[in-house]
Amino acid sequence: MPQILVESLVKTFHLAERVPGTWGALAGLARRRHRTVTALNGISFTLREGELLGYIGPNGAGKSTTVKILSGILVPDSGRVEVLGKVPWTHRIETVAQIGVVFGQRTQLWWDLPVIESFDLLADIYRVPAALYRRNRDELVGLLDLAPLLDTPVRQLSLGQRMRCDLAATLLHSPKILYLDEPTIGLDAVGKLAVRDFIRRLNRERGVTVILTTHDMDDIEVLCERVIVIHEGGLFLDGTLKQLRGRVSSERRLIVDLARENGPINDPDAELVSRQGRRATLRFDPARVSPAGLIARIVANHEVADLFVENPPIEEIVARIYGSACAPLSRSARQ
Amino acid sequence: MRPYLAVLSARFRMLLQYRAAALAGCATQLFWGLIRVMIFEGFYLSSAAPQPMSFPQVVTYIWLGQGMLLLTMFGPDAEVRAMIQAGTIAYELVRPVRLYWLWYCRAIAARFAPLLLRAVPILIVAGVFFGMRAPASRGCAALWILSTAAAVLLTSSVATLMTISLFWTISGEGMNRIAPAIIWTFSGLLIPLPLLPNWVQPAIRVLPFRGMGDTPFRVYMGHIPPEQALLAVAHQLAWTAALVLLGQWILNRGLRRLVVQGG
């Protein structure tokens, strides 16, 4: 039985809007115009226990809306949702007792309280038994290196420190499911690595199911086996990272370091993408051109110091999905 | 109960920190109290007609009102307003607790902490220097404490209702301005209610506002006789129950139409 079930989920928002300018403001007094925005337009997916799902899409695609529906905050227009066998918005309290949520841009800690007091208060709010609370807290303090921060008021923490505390705060009640909404937003490199490493351990060692929404493709690349891409409220793709790459484009990159500065490089089957001193980046389609043959030919015809093949960066792929290139690309991917 | 008590006590402890504000507040309220006493003194000196309350009773009534003014310093919970404006309200909703009781507990703490911090010093100063009298009897004192506790519950239910109105108004500024004017007039914090004209008395008796000030004040001085005091407390509690139910109903409607933007 899946732990999370989402079927044909639809959510629209009605937003009041007005014509710009003074006249618009006056007209708005008499009659309000409303615009309907479809945030989710028939999304379906299921998630098994212990999965780590990357949930990606451009701003406004409906990622956060999905997370808010799954955590019982928002009520959808139609569709079926079950989290741990319950409908989250009708059984909000039972559902949220078993999940943890981090909204990366916002803190759940009490601004004026020392971190440890926020933890104590959360343990009370979630009715965590004292012994379990002590065990979870001590373990999380160790894993996330929070010991030096515990007595600091939250407002004095740096963003990275705050995020580590927020992650710990979300896990004090041993949730079975964790929704992470942009947990690495605004963090520096060290902070990101710490957060990623922690998420991975949590998933592997404790078997916590994780839904991770992010714009940071490194998060996805490092953490997620499975990704769901949503675009304009619809499901664009549900599969592995490899399938995501294949869906958009199967191209590979061949990076060649030539022995001499500005040496010429050309091959009929590969296209030059960029050139930087001795380094040339070529692209080719492995479905059409054999990589081994291409490499052999290039090595034979040029003076090569080093070369390697890589996948195009995931950012580029996602940018193509998000961008105007989306329609023709997805059509060609379907062929 | 554990989550609600924890929130109540955390909030209470937090509010007890505002000692400087309490000190300044005490000074202001003592000053205004003196002015109000002087106004009523002038009024009593200029009128020969018999009044429903004696002047010393009015003085005691005024000082009790000054001491408990913060009970009716209404307005939506500033922290909840900040949460709704910033979107962190989402976190309130992912807690396994009933939102109404969570906010109600915050409202109780928001009234009870300043009540202790201000009422105690003001009443002591007023009792020693400014002619405030002791309770009419020990029984009256006990009933006064009971009635004051009921007033905290009652005012908290109104405050929670205002907090809930934030779902529609977002800023709550309008509520902040209208509510005190109505509540101060009808709870006796401007003019002792027995001094208001006879034709408004029936309305005053029915409305909840007298339970926020007038009832405990008059119980204290025995102006409401002890045998009627329990009935007056019942009036406070009945209105509390009604407003709590109304608040829960409105909150549920608010949650249905909730839009948590962004993020």
Coordinates of C-alpha atoms in Angstrom, one line a residue:
Chain A
M1 CA 0.0 0.0 0.0
P2 CA 1.4 3.4 -0.9
Q3 CA 2.2 5.7 2.0
I4 CA 1.1 8.8 0.0
L5 CA -1.5 8.6 -2.7
V6 CA -2.5 11.6 -4.9
E7 CA -5.1 11.2 -7.6
S8 CA -6.3 13.8 -10.0
L9 CA -5.6 16.6 -7.7
V10 CA -7.0 20.0 -8.7
K11 CA -6.6 23.3 -6.9
T12 CA -7.5 26.7 -8.1
F13 CA -7.2 30.1 -6.4
H14 CA -9.4 33.1 -6.9
L15 CA -7.5 36.3 -6.8
A16 CA -9.0 39.7 -6.8
E17 CA -7.3 42.0 -9.2
R18 CA -7.7 45.5 -10.4
V19 CA -6.8 47.6 -13.3
P20 CA -3.7 49.7 -12.6
G21 CA -3.9 53.4 -11.9
T22 CA -6.3 55.7 -10.2
W23 CA -9.2 54.8 -12.4
G24 CA -8.7 51.2 -11.8
A25 CA -8.7 51.7 -8.1
L26 CA -12.0 53.6 -8.3
A27 CA -13.5 51.0 -10.6
G28 CA -12.4 48.4 -8.1
L29 CA -14.6 50.0 -5.5
A30 CA -17.7 49.3 -7.5
R31 CA -16.8 45.9 -9.0
R32 CA -14.0 43.5 -8.3
R33 CA -12.7 41.4 -11.0
H34 CA -11.5 38.0 -10.1
R35 CA -9.0 35.9 -11.8
T36 CA -8.9 32.2 -11.4
V37 CA -5.4 30.6 -11.2
T38 CA -5.1 26.9 -11.6
A39 CA -2.3 25.9 -9.3
L40 CA -2.7 22.1 -9.8
N41 CA -4.5 20.6 -12.7
G42 CA -5.0 16.9 -12.2
I43 CA -1.7 15.7 -10.6
S44 CA -1.5 12.0 -9.7
F45 CA 1.3 10.0 -8.1
T46 CA 2.0 7.6 -5.3
L47 CA 4.9 7.2 -2.9
R48 CA 6.1 4.2 -1.1
E49 CA 7.6 4.2 2.4
G50 CA 11.2 5.2 2.4
E51 CA 11.3 6.9 -1.0
L52 CA 13.1 10.1 -1.5
L53 CA 11.3 12.2 -4.1
G54 CA 12.6 15.3 -5.8
Y55 CA 9.6 17.5 -6.6
I56 CA 10.6 20.2 -9.0
G57 CA 9.1 22.8 -11.2
P58 CA 9.5 26.5 -11.9
N59 CA 8.2 29.2 -9.5
G60 CA 4.4 29.1 -9.4
A61 CA 4.2 25.6 -10.8
G62 CA 2.3 24.3 -7.8
K63 CA 5.0 22.6 -5.7
S64 CA 4.2 24.4 -2.5
T65 CA 0.5 24.0 -3.1
T66 CA 1.0 20.3 -3.3
V67 CA 3.0 20.2 -0.1
K68 CA 0.3 22.3 1.7
I69 CA -2.5 20.0 0.6
L70 CA -0.5 16.9 1.6
S71 CA 0.0 18.5 5.1
G72 CA -3.7 19.3 5.4
I73 CA -3.3 23.1 5.3
L74 CA -5.2 23.6 2.1
V75 CA -8.3 21.9 0.8
P76 CA -8.2 21.0 -2.9
D77 CA -11.1 21.6 -5.3
S78 CA -11.2 18.0 -6.3
G79 CA -9.2 14.8 -6.4
R80 CA -8.2 12.2 -3.9
V81 CA -5.4 12.4 -1.4
E82 CA -4.4 9.9 1.3
V83 CA -1.4 10.3 3.5
L84 CA -0.8 7.2 5.8
G85 CA -4.3 6.1 4.9
K86 CA -6.0 9.3 5.9
V87 CA -7.3 12.3 4.1
P88 CA -5.1 15.1 5.4
W89 CA -7.6 18.0 5.4
T90 CA -10.4 16.1 7.1
H91 CA -8.0 14.3 9.6
R92 CA -5.6 17.2 9.9
I93 CA -4.5 16.6 13.5
E94 CA -3.9 12.8 13.1
T95 CA -2.1 13.4 9.9
V96 CA 0.2 16.2 10.9
A97 CA 1.2 14.4 14.1
Q98 CA 3.0 11.9 11.9
I99 CA 4.6 14.3 9.4
G100 CA 7.3 17.0 9.6
V101 CA 7.4 20.0 7.4
V102 CA 10.1 22.6 6.7
F103 CA 9.3 25.6 4.7
G104 CA 12.8 26.7 3.9
Q105 CA 12.1 30.4 3.7
R106 CA 10.4 30.5 7.1
T107 CA 11.3 29.4 10.5
Q108 CA 9.1 27.5 12.8
L109 CA 11.2 28.4 15.8
W110 CA 10.1 31.1 18.2
W111 CA 12.1 34.1 17.3
D112 CA 12.8 35.4 20.9
L113 CA 13.4 32.0 22.6
P114 CA 16.7 30.1 22.8
V115 CA 16.7 27.2 20.4
I116 CA 16.4 24.6 23.2
E117 CA 13.2 26.3 24.5
S118 CA 11.6 26.1 21.1
F119 CA 12.5 22.4 21.1
D120 CA 10.9 21.9 24.5
L121 CA 7.8 23.7 23.4
L122 CA 7.5 21.6 20.2
A123 CA 7.9 18.4 22.2
D124 CA 4.9 19.5 24.3
I125 CA 2.9 20.5 21.3
Y126 CA 3.5 17.2 19.7
R127 CA 3.0 15.3 23.0
V128 CA 6.3 13.6 22.6
P129 CA 7.0 11.3 25.6
A130 CA 9.9 12.7 27.7
A131 CA 12.2 9.7 27.1
L132 CA 11.7 9.7 23.3
Y133 CA 12.1 13.4 23.2
R134 CA 15.4 13.3 25.0
R135 CA 16.7 10.5 22.7
N136 CA 15.6 12.3 19.5
R137 CA 16.9 15.7 20.7
D138 CA 20.3 14.3 21.7
E139 CA 20.7 12.4 18.5
L140 CA 19.7 15.4 16.3
V141 CA 21.9 17.7 18.3
G142 CA 24.8 15.4 17.6
L143 CA 24.0 14.8 13.9
L144 CA 23.5 18.4 13.1
D145 CA 26.1 19.8 15.4
L146 CA 23.8 22.0 17.3
A147 CA 25.3 21.8 20.8
P148 CA 26.9 25.3 20.6
L149 CA 23.6 26.9 19.3
L150 CA 21.1 25.6 21.8
D151 CA 21.2 28.5 24.2
T152 CA 21.2 31.2 21.4
P153 CA 18.0 33.0 20.7
V154 CA 16.8 32.2 17.2
R155 CA 17.0 35.7 15.9
Q156 CA 20.8 35.7 16.4
L157 CA 21.4 32.5 14.3
S158 CA 22.8 32.7 10.8
L159 CA 20.7 31.2 8.0
G160 CA 22.6 28.0 7.9
Q161 CA 22.5 27.5 11.6
R162 CA 18.8 28.3 11.7
M163 CA 18.1 25.8 8.9
R164 CA 19.9 23.1 10.9
C165 CA 17.8 24.0 14.0
D166 CA 14.7 24.0 11.9
L167 CA 15.4 20.5 10.5
A168 CA 16.0 19.2 14.0
A169 CA 12.8 20.9 15.2
T170 CA 10.8 19.1 12.5
L171 CA 12.1 15.7 13.6
L172 CA 11.6 15.8 17.4
H173 CA 8.4 13.8 17.1
S174 CA 9.8 11.1 14.8
P175 CA 7.7 11.8 11.8
K176 CA 7.3 9.1 9.2
I177 CA 7.1 11.6 6.4
L178 CA 9.1 14.7 5.8
Y179 CA 8.2 17.5 3.4
L180 CA 11.1 19.8 2.7
D181 CA 10.2 22.9 0.8
E182 CA 13.4 24.5 -0.4
P183 CA 15.5 23.5 2.6
T184 CA 18.8 24.7 1.0
I185 CA 17.5 28.1 -0.2
G186 CA 20.0 30.8 0.5
L187 CA 22.6 28.5 2.2
D188 CA 26.3 28.7 1.5
A189 CA 28.1 25.7 0.1
V190 CA 29.0 24.2 3.5
G191 CA 25.5 24.7 4.8
K192 CA 24.1 23.0 1.7
L193 CA 26.4 20.0 2.1
A194 CA 25.5 19.6 5.7
V195 CA 21.7 19.7 5.0
R196 CA 22.0 17.3 2.1
D197 CA 24.1 14.9 4.0
F198 CA 21.6 15.0 6.8
I199 CA 18.6 14.4 4.5
R200 CA 20.3 11.4 3.0
R201 CA 21.2 9.8 6.3
L202 CA 17.7 10.4 7.6
N203 CA 16.2 8.7 4.5
R204 CA 18.7 5.8 4.5
E205 CA 19.1 5.1 8.2
R206 CA 15.7 6.0 9.6
G207 CA 13.7 5.1 6.5
V208 CA 11.9 8.5 6.6
T209 CA 9.9 9.2 3.4
V210 CA 11.0 12.5 2.0
I211 CA 9.5 14.9 -0.5
L212 CA 12.0 17.5 -1.4
T213 CA 11.0 20.6 -3.4
T214 CA 13.9 22.7 -4.6
H215 CA 15.3 24.9 -7.3
D216 CA 18.8 23.6 -6.6
M217 CA 19.5 20.9 -9.0
D218 CA 22.5 19.7 -7.1
D219 CA 20.2 18.8 -4.3
I220 CA 18.2 16.6 -6.7
E221 CA 21.3 15.2 -8.4
V222 CA 22.9 14.2 -5.1
L223 CA 19.8 13.0 -3.2
C224 CA 17.0 11.8 -5.4
E225 CA 16.5 8.6 -7.3
R226 CA 13.1 9.6 -8.4
V227 CA 11.9 13.0 -9.6
I228 CA 8.6 14.5 -10.4
V229 CA 8.6 17.6 -12.6
I230 CA 5.5 19.7 -12.7
H231 CA 4.9 22.5 -15.1
E232 CA 1.9 24.8 -15.1
G233 CA 0.0 22.6 -12.7
G234 CA 0.4 19.4 -14.7
L235 CA 2.7 16.4 -14.4
F236 CA 5.5 16.7 -16.8
L237 CA 7.5 13.7 -15.8
D238 CA 7.6 11.1 -13.1
G239 CA 10.7 9.0 -13.3
T240 CA 14.4 8.7 -12.6
L241 CA 16.9 11.5 -13.2
K242 CA 18.1 9.5 -16.2
Q243 CA 14.6 9.5 -17.7
L244 CA 14.4 13.2 -17.1
R245 CA 17.5 13.7 -19.1
G246 CA 16.4 11.3 -21.8
R247 CA 13.0 12.9 -22.0
V248 CA 14.3 16.3 -22.8
S249 CA 17.4 15.4 -24.8
S250 CA 19.7 12.5 -25.0
E251 CA 22.7 14.6 -25.9
R252 CA 26.0 14.1 -24.3
R253 CA 29.0 16.4 -23.9
L254 CA 32.5 15.5 -25.0
I255 CA 35.1 17.7 -23.4
V256 CA 38.5 17.7 -25.1
D257 CA 41.7 19.3 -23.7
L258 CA 43.9 19.8 -26.7
A259 CA 47.7 19.7 -26.4
R260 CA 48.1 23.1 -27.9
E261 CA 46.5 26.5 -27.4
N262 CA 43.9 27.3 -30.1
G263 CA 44.4 24.1 -32.0
P264 CA 41.7 23.4 -34.5
I265 CA 39.0 20.9 -33.7
N266 CA 36.2 19.6 -35.9
D267 CA 34.2 16.5 -36.6
P268 CA 31.2 16.0 -38.8
D269 CA 29.2 14.2 -36.1
A270 CA 29.8 16.6 -33.2
E271 CA 28.9 20.2 -32.8
L272 CA 31.2 22.7 -31.0
V273 CA 29.4 24.2 -28.0
S274 CA 32.2 26.3 -26.4
R275 CA 35.9 26.9 -26.6
Q276 CA 38.1 28.1 -23.8
G277 CA 41.8 28.1 -24.5
R278 CA 42.8 24.5 -24.9
R279 CA 39.4 23.2 -23.7
A280 CA 36.7 22.5 -26.3
T281 CA 33.2 21.3 -25.5
L282 CA 31.4 19.3 -28.2
R283 CA 28.0 17.9 -28.1
F284 CA 26.7 14.8 -29.8
D285 CA 23.7 12.5 -29.8
P286 CA 24.7 9.0 -28.6
A287 CA 21.7 7.5 -30.3
R288 CA 23.1 8.5 -33.7
V289 CA 26.8 8.6 -33.1
S290 CA 28.7 5.9 -31.3
P291 CA 30.7 7.6 -28.5
A292 CA 33.6 5.1 -28.9
G293 CA 33.9 5.8 -32.6
L294 CA 33.7 9.5 -32.1
I295 CA 36.4 9.5 -29.4
A296 CA 38.6 7.3 -31.5
R297 CA 38.3 9.6 -34.5
I298 CA 39.0 12.7 -32.5
V299 CA 42.0 11.2 -30.9
A300 CA 43.3 10.1 -34.2
N301 CA 42.8 13.4 -36.0
H302 CA 43.9 15.8 -33.2
E303 CA 46.6 16.2 -30.6
V304 CA 44.6 15.5 -27.5
A305 CA 45.9 15.8 -23.9
D306 CA 42.8 14.7 -22.1
L307 CA 39.1 14.1 -22.8
F308 CA 36.0 13.0 -21.1
V309 CA 32.3 12.5 -21.7
E310 CA 29.6 14.0 -19.4
N311 CA 25.8 14.5 -19.3
P312 CA 24.6 18.0 -19.8
P313 CA 24.1 19.7 -16.4
I314 CA 20.6 19.1 -15.0
E315 CA 20.1 22.8 -14.6
E316 CA 20.2 23.1 -18.4
I317 CA 17.7 20.3 -18.8
V318 CA 15.3 21.8 -16.4
A319 CA 15.7 25.2 -17.7
R320 CA 14.7 23.8 -21.1
I321 CA 11.6 22.3 -19.6
Y322 CA 10.7 25.5 -17.9
G323 CA 11.6 27.7 -20.8
S324 CA 9.9 28.4 -24.1
A325 CA 11.7 25.4 -25.6
C326 CA 9.4 23.2 -23.5
A327 CA 6.7 22.5 -26.2
P328 CA 8.9 21.5 -29.1
L329 CA 11.2 19.5 -26.9
S330 CA 8.6 17.5 -25.3
R331 CA 7.1 16.8 -28.6
S332 CA 10.4 15.5 -30.0
A333 CA 10.9 13.5 -26.9
R334 CA 7.7 11.7 -27.4
Q335 CA 8.5 10.7 -31.0
Chain B
M1 CA -4.1 19.5 27.6
R2 CA -0.3 19.4 27.5
P3 CA 0.2 21.4 24.3
Y4 CA -2.1 24.1 25.3
L5 CA -0.7 24.5 28.8
A6 CA 2.8 24.6 27.3
V7 CA 1.9 27.4 24.9
L8 CA 0.1 29.3 27.6
S9 CA 3.0 29.1 30.1
A10 CA 5.6 29.8 27.4
R11 CA 3.7 32.9 26.3
F12 CA 3.1 33.9 29.9
R13 CA 6.8 33.7 30.8
M14 CA 7.7 35.6 27.6
L15 CA 5.3 38.4 28.5
L16 CA 6.5 38.7 32.1
Q17 CA 9.8 39.9 30.6
Y18 CA 8.3 43.3 29.6
R19 CA 9.0 44.9 33.0
A20 CA 9.8 48.4 31.6
A21 CA 6.6 48.5 29.7
A22 CA 4.7 47.5 32.8
L23 CA 6.3 50.2 34.9
A24 CA 5.5 52.9 32.3
G25 CA 2.0 51.5 31.9
C26 CA 1.5 51.7 35.7
A27 CA 2.6 55.3 35.8
T28 CA 0.2 56.2 32.9
Q29 CA -2.7 54.4 34.4
L30 CA -2.2 56.0 37.8
F31 CA -2.1 59.4 36.2
W32 CA -5.3 58.8 34.2
G33 CA -6.9 57.3 37.2
L34 CA -6.3 60.5 39.2
I35 CA -7.8 62.6 36.4
R36 CA -10.9 60.4 36.3
V37 CA -11.2 60.6 40.1
M38 CA -11.1 64.4 39.9
I39 CA -13.7 64.5 37.2
F40 CA -16.1 62.4 39.2
E41 CA -15.3 64.4 42.3
G42 CA -16.4 67.6 40.5
F43 CA -19.5 65.8 39.3
Y44 CA -20.5 64.6 42.7
L45 CA -19.8 68.0 44.3
S46 CA -22.0 69.8 41.8
S47 CA -25.0 67.5 42.1
A48 CA -27.3 67.2 45.0
A49 CA -29.4 64.5 43.6
P50 CA -28.9 61.0 45.0
Q51 CA -26.7 58.7 42.8
P52 CA -26.8 54.9 42.4
M53 CA -23.2 54.7 43.8
S54 CA -21.6 56.7 46.5
F55 CA -18.5 58.7 45.7
P56 CA -16.0 56.4 47.6
Q57 CA -17.6 53.5 45.7
V58 CA -16.9 55.3 42.4
V59 CA -13.3 55.9 43.4
T60 CA -12.8 52.2 44.1
Y61 CA -14.5 51.3 40.9
I62 CA -12.2 53.6 38.9
W63 CA -9.1 52.2 40.4
L64 CA -10.1 48.7 39.8
G65 CA -10.8 49.7 36.2
Q66 CA -7.4 51.3 35.9
G67 CA -5.7 48.2 37.3
M68 CA -7.5 45.9 35.0
L69 CA -7.5 48.1 31.9
L70 CA -5.3 45.7 30.0
L71 CA -7.9 43.0 30.1
T72 CA -9.8 45.0 27.6
M73 CA -6.9 46.4 25.6
F74 CA -8.3 44.5 22.7
G75 CA -7.0 43.7 19.3
P76 CA -6.0 40.7 17.3
D77 CA -2.9 38.8 18.5
A78 CA 0.0 40.7 17.1
E79 CA 2.1 37.6 16.6
V80 CA -0.7 35.8 14.7
R81 CA -1.1 38.9 12.6
A82 CA 2.6 38.8 11.8
M83 CA 2.3 35.1 11.0
I84 CA -0.6 35.6 8.6
Q85 CA 1.2 38.4 6.9
A86 CA 4.5 36.5 6.6
G87 CA 2.9 33.2 5.7
T88 CA 4.4 31.4 8.8
I89 CA 0.8 30.7 9.7
A90 CA 1.4 27.5 7.7
Y91 CA 3.5 26.3 10.6
E92 CA 0.6 26.9 13.1
L93 CA -1.5 24.6 10.9
V94 CA 0.9 21.7 10.7
R95 CA 0.8 21.3 14.5
P96 CA -1.4 18.4 15.8
V97 CA -3.5 20.8 17.9
R98 CA -6.8 22.5 17.6
L99 CA -6.0 26.0 16.4
Y100 CA -8.8 27.6 18.3
W101 CA -7.6 26.4 21.7
L102 CA -4.1 27.3 20.8
W103 CA -5.0 30.9 20.0
Y104 CA -7.4 31.0 23.0
C105 CA -4.5 30.0 25.3
R106 CA -2.3 32.7 23.8
A107 CA -5.1 35.2 24.4
I108 CA -5.4 34.2 28.1
A109 CA -1.6 34.5 28.5
A110 CA -1.7 37.9 26.8
R111 CA -4.3 39.2 29.3
F112 CA -3.1 37.4 32.4
A113 CA 0.5 38.4 32.4
P114 CA 0.0 42.2 32.1
L115 CA -2.9 41.9 34.6
L116 CA -0.5 40.6 37.2
L117 CA 2.3 43.0 36.3
R118 CA 0.1 46.1 36.4
A119 CA -3.0 45.4 38.5
V120 CA -1.0 44.5 41.6
P121 CA 1.1 47.6 41.8
I122 CA -1.7 50.0 40.7
L123 CA -4.1 48.6 43.3
I124 CA -1.5 48.8 46.1
V125 CA -0.6 52.4 45.3
A126 CA -4.3 53.4 44.9
G127 CA -5.2 51.6 48.1
V128 CA -2.4 53.3 50.1
F129 CA -2.5 56.8 48.7
F130 CA -5.6 57.4 46.5
G131 CA -8.6 56.3 48.5
M132 CA -9.4 52.9 47.1
R133 CA -11.2 50.8 49.6
A134 CA -10.6 47.2 50.6
P135 CA -13.2 44.5 49.5
A136 CA -16.5 44.7 51.3
S137 CA -15.9 41.3 52.9
R138 CA -13.8 38.2 52.6
G139 CA -16.6 36.6 50.7
C140 CA -16.7 39.5 48.3
A141 CA -12.9 39.3 47.8
A142 CA -13.2 35.6 46.9
L143 CA -16.1 36.2 44.6
W144 CA -14.1 39.1 43.1
I145 CA -11.2 36.8 42.2
L146 CA -13.6 34.3 40.7
S147 CA -15.3 37.0 38.7
T148 CA -12.0 38.4 37.5
A149 CA -10.9 35.0 36.3
A150 CA -14.2 34.7 34.4
A151 CA -13.5 38.2 33.0
V152 CA -10.1 36.9 31.7
L153 CA -11.9 34.0 30.0
L154 CA -14.5 36.2 28.6
T155 CA -12.2 38.9 27.2
S156 CA -9.9 36.2 25.8
S157 CA -12.8 34.7 23.9
V158 CA -13.5 38.2 22.3
A159 CA -9.8 38.6 21.6
T160 CA -9.6 35.2 19.9
L161 CA -12.6 36.2 17.8
M162 CA -10.7 39.3 16.7
T163 CA -7.6 37.2 15.9
I164 CA -9.7 35.0 13.8
S165 CA -11.1 38.0 11.9
L166 CA -7.5 38.4 10.5
F167 CA -8.3 35.6 8.0
W168 CA -10.6 38.2 6.3
T169 CA -9.1 41.5 7.2
I170 CA -5.3 40.6 7.2
S171 CA -4.3 43.7 9.1
G172 CA -6.9 43.9 11.8
E173 CA -6.3 47.6 12.1
G174 CA -10.0 48.5 11.9
M175 CA -10.9 46.0 14.7
N176 CA -8.1 47.6 16.8
R177 CA -9.9 50.9 16.6
I178 CA -13.5 50.1 16.8
A179 CA -13.5 47.4 19.5
P180 CA -12.1 49.4 22.4
A181 CA -14.5 52.3 22.0
I182 CA -17.5 49.9 22.2
I183 CA -16.1 47.7 24.9
W184 CA -14.8 50.5 27.2
T185 CA -18.2 52.3 27.0
F186 CA -20.2 49.2 27.8
S187 CA -17.9 47.5 30.3
G188 CA -17.8 50.4 32.7
L189 CA -14.2 51.4 32.0
L190 CA -15.2 55.0 31.0
I191 CA -18.1 55.7 33.3
P192 CA -19.3 53.3 36.0
L193 CA -22.2 51.4 34.4
P194 CA -24.7 52.2 37.3
L195 CA -24.3 55.9 36.4
L196 CA -25.5 55.4 32.9
P197 CA -29.1 56.4 32.1
N198 CA -31.9 54.0 33.1
W199 CA -33.0 53.3 29.5
V200 CA -29.7 51.7 28.6
Q201 CA -29.6 49.5 31.7
P202 CA -31.6 46.6 30.3
A203 CA -29.3 46.4 27.2
I204 CA -26.3 46.6 29.5
R205 CA -27.6 43.7 31.6
V206 CA -27.9 41.4 28.6
L207 CA -24.8 42.3 26.7
P208 CA -21.5 40.5 27.5
F209 CA -19.5 43.7 28.1
R210 CA -20.4 44.3 31.7
G211 CA -18.7 40.9 32.5
M212 CA -15.3 42.4 31.4
G213 CA -15.1 45.1 34.1
D214 CA -18.3 46.2 35.8
T215 CA -19.2 42.8 37.2
P216 CA -15.9 42.1 39.1
F217 CA -15.7 45.7 40.2
R218 CA -19.1 45.7 41.8
V219 CA -18.7 42.3 43.3
Y220 CA -15.5 43.5 45.0
M221 CA -17.3 46.4 46.7
G222 CA -20.4 44.4 47.4
H223 CA -22.5 46.7 45.1
I224 CA -23.6 43.4 43.6
P225 CA -24.5 41.5 46.8
P226 CA -22.7 38.2 47.3
E227 CA -25.9 36.2 46.8
Q228 CA -26.3 37.7 43.3
A229 CA -22.6 37.5 42.5
L230 CA -22.7 33.9 41.3
L231 CA -25.5 34.7 38.9
A232 CA -23.3 37.5 37.6
V233 CA -20.4 35.1 37.1
A234 CA -22.8 32.7 35.4
H235 CA -23.6 35.5 33.0
Q236 CA -19.9 36.0 32.2
L237 CA -19.4 32.3 31.7
A238 CA -22.5 31.8 29.5
W239 CA -21.2 34.6 27.2
T240 CA -17.7 33.1 27.2
A241 CA -19.2 29.7 26.1
A242 CA -21.2 31.3 23.4
L243 CA -18.3 33.4 22.0
V244 CA -16.0 30.3 22.1
L245 CA -18.5 28.3 20.0
L246 CA -18.9 31.2 17.6
G247 CA -15.2 31.6 17.3
Q248 CA -14.7 27.9 16.5
W249 CA -17.4 28.0 13.9
I250 CA -15.9 31.1 12.2
L251 CA -12.4 29.7 12.4
N252 CA -13.5 26.5 10.6
R253 CA -15.0 28.6 7.9
G254 CA -11.8 30.7 7.7
L255 CA -9.7 27.6 7.3
R256 CA -11.8 26.4 4.4
R257 CA -11.1 29.5 2.5
L258 CA -7.5 29.9 3.6
V259 CA -4.9 30.8 1.0
V260 CA -1.4 30.5 2.1
Q261 CA 0.6 32.4 -0.5
G262 CA 4.0 31.9 -1.8
G263 CA 7.0 29.9 -0.5

